[in-house]
Structure formats: C-alpha cells, structure tokens
PDB file of C-alpha atoms in Angstrom:
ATOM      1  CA  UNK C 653      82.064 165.175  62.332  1.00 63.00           C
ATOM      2  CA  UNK C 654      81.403 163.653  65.687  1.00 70.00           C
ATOM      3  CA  UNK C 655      82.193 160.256  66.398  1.00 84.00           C
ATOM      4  CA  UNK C 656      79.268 157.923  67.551  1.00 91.00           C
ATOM      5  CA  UNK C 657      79.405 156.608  70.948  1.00 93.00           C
ATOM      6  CA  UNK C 658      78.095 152.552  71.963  1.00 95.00           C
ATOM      7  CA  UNK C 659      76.755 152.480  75.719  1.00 95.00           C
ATOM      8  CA  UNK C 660      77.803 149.970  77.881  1.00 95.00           C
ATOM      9  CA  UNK C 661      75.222 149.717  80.764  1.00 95.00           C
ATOM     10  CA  UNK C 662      76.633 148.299  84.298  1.00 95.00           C
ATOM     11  CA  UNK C 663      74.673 147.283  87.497  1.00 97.00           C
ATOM     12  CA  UNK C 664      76.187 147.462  90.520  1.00 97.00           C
ATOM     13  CA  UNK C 665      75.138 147.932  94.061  1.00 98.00           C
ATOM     14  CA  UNK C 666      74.282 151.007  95.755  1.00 98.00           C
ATOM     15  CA  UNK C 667      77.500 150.580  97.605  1.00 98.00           C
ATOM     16  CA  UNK C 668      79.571 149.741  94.824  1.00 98.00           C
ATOM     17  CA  UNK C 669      78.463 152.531  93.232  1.00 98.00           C
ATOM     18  CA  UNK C 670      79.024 154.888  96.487  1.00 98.00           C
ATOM     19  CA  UNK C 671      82.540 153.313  96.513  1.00 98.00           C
ATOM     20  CA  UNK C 672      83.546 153.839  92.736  1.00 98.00           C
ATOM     21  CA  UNK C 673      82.458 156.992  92.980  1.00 98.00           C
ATOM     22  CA  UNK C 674      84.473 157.713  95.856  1.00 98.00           C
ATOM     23  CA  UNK C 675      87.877 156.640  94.155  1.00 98.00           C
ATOM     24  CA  UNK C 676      86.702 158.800  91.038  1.00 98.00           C
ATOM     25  CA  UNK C 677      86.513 161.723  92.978  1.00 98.00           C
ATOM     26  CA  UNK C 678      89.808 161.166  94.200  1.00 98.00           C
ATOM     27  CA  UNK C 679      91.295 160.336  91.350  1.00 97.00           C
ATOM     28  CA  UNK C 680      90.557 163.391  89.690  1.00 97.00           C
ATOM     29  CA  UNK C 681      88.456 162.028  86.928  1.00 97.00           C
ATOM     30  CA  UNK C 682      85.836 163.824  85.634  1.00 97.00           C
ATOM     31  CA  UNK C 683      82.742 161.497  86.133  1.00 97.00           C
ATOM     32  CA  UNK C 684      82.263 158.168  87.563  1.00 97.00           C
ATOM     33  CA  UNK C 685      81.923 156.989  83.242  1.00 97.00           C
ATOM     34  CA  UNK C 686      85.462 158.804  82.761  1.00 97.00           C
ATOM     35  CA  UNK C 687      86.951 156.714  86.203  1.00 98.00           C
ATOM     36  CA  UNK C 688      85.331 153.083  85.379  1.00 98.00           C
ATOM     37  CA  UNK C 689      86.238 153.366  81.350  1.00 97.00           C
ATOM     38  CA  UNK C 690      89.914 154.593  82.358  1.00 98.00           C
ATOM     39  CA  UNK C 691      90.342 151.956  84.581  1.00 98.00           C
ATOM     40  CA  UNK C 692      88.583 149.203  82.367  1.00 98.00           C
ATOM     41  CA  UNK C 693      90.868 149.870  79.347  1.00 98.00           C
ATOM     42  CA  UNK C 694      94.145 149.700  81.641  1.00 98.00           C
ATOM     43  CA  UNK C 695      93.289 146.503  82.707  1.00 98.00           C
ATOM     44  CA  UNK C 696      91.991 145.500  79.133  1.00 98.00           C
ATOM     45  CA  UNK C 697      95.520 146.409  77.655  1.00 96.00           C
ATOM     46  CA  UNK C 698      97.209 144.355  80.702  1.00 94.00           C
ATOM     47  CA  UNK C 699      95.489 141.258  80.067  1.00 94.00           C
ATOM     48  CA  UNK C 700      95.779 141.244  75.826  1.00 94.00           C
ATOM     49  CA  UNK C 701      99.639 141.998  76.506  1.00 89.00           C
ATOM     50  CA  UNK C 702      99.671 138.450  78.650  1.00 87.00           C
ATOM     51  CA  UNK C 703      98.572 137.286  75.688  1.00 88.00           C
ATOM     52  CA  UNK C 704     100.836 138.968  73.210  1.00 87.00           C
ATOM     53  CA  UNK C 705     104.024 138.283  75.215  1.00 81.00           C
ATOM     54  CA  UNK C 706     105.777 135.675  77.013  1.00 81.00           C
ATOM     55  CA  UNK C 707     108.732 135.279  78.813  1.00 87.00           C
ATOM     56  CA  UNK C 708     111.279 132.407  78.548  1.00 93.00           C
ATOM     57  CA  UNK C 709     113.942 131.437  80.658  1.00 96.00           C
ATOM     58  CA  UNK C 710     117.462 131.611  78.685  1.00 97.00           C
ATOM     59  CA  UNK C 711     117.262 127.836  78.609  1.00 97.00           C
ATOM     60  CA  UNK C 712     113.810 127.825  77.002  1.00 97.00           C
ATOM     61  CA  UNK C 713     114.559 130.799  74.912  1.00 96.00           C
ATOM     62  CA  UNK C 714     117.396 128.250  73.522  1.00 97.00           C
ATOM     63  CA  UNK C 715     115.367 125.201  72.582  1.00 97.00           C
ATOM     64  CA  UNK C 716     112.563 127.521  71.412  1.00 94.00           C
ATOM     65  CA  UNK C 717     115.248 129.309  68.965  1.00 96.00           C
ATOM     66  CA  UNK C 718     116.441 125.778  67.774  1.00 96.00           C
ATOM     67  CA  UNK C 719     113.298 124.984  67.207  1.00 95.00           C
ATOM     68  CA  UNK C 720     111.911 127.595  65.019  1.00 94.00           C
ATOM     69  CA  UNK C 721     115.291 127.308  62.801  1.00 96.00           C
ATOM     70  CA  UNK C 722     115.005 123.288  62.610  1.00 96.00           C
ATOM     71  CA  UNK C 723     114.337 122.276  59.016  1.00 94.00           C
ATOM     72  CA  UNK C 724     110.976 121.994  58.212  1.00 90.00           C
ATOM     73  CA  UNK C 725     109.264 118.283  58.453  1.00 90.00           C
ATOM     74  CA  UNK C 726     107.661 116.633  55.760  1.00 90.00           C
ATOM     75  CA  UNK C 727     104.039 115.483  56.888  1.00 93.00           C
ATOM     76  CA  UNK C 728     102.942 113.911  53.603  1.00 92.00           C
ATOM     77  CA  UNK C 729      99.041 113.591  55.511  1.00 93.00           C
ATOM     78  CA  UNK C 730      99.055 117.390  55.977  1.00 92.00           C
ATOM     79  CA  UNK C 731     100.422 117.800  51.853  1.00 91.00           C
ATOM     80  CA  UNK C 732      97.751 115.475  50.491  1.00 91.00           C
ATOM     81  CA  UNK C 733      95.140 117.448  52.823  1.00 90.00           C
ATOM     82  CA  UNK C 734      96.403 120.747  51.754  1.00 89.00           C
ATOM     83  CA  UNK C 735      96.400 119.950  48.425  1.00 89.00           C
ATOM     84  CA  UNK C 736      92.908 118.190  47.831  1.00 88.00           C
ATOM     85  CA  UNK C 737      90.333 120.587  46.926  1.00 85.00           C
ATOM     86  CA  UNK C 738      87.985 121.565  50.055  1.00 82.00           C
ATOM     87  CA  UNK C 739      84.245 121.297  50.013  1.00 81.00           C
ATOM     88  CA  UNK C 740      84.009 124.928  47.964  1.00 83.00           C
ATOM     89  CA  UNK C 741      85.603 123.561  45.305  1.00 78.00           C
ATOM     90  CA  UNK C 742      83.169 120.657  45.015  1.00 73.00           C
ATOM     91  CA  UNK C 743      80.381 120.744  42.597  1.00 73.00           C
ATOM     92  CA  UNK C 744      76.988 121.116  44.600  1.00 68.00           C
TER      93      UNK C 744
END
C-alpha cells in the first residue's frame, strides 16, 4: 500500500532557487525536494534535541540532584485545588 504524501509549497527567489539547486547537485541528492527536505529534517532534529536536553555544570547538576530528591512540600492551596471537583463535574 503506498503511503500518502502532504505537499509543502515554498517560494523563494529565482536566485535562491538557482543557489539551492546548485548545492543539491553537489550534494548528490536526487532533486532539489530530496536536498531541501534532507536538510530541513537535520535541522528540525537539531533544534527539538535543544529542547530535549540540557547541559549542567557539575555544580548545577548537584543542586539540581538535591533538588529532585528533597522531600516533597506540602502546598495545602494546590491539595484543596486538586481535590475540588473542576467545572466537568458541575451540574450544568
């Protein structure tokens, strides 16, 4: 079974184009599509993993440790809020 495909439609001028297409043929890809996609998921994987990961120094990595292993804090507010029933629960 094939797969469907979505478009994505791009403008871009004639020299942007030339120039793409330029660096696709030297790249190897097999169509200007093939070059702009591969390069357009690289960079979409590079800037979810800034998002996914961050780097501590061992200092921070410390308090951040302590942190998470702190005993948890009673916030009686958040409880009661938690607890009460939400506006789905309400009779209309």
């Amino acid at each position: 079974m094939a797969t469907a495909l979505a478009q994505i439609h791009l403008k871009a001028s004639p020299g942007t184009k030339s120039f793409l297409q330029m660096a696709a043929e030297l790249s190897g890809a097999a169509n200007l599509t093939d070059y702009i996609l591969r390069a357009a998921i690289t960079r979409a994987r590079e800037d979810i993993a800034e998002h996914r990961t961050f780097a501590l120094s061992d200092e921070a990595w410390a308090v951040f440790e302590q942190r998470l292993e702190a005993p948890v804090r009673e916030l009686p507010h958040l409880c009661s809020l938690l607890n009460s029933p939400d506006v789905f629960d309400r009779p209309a």
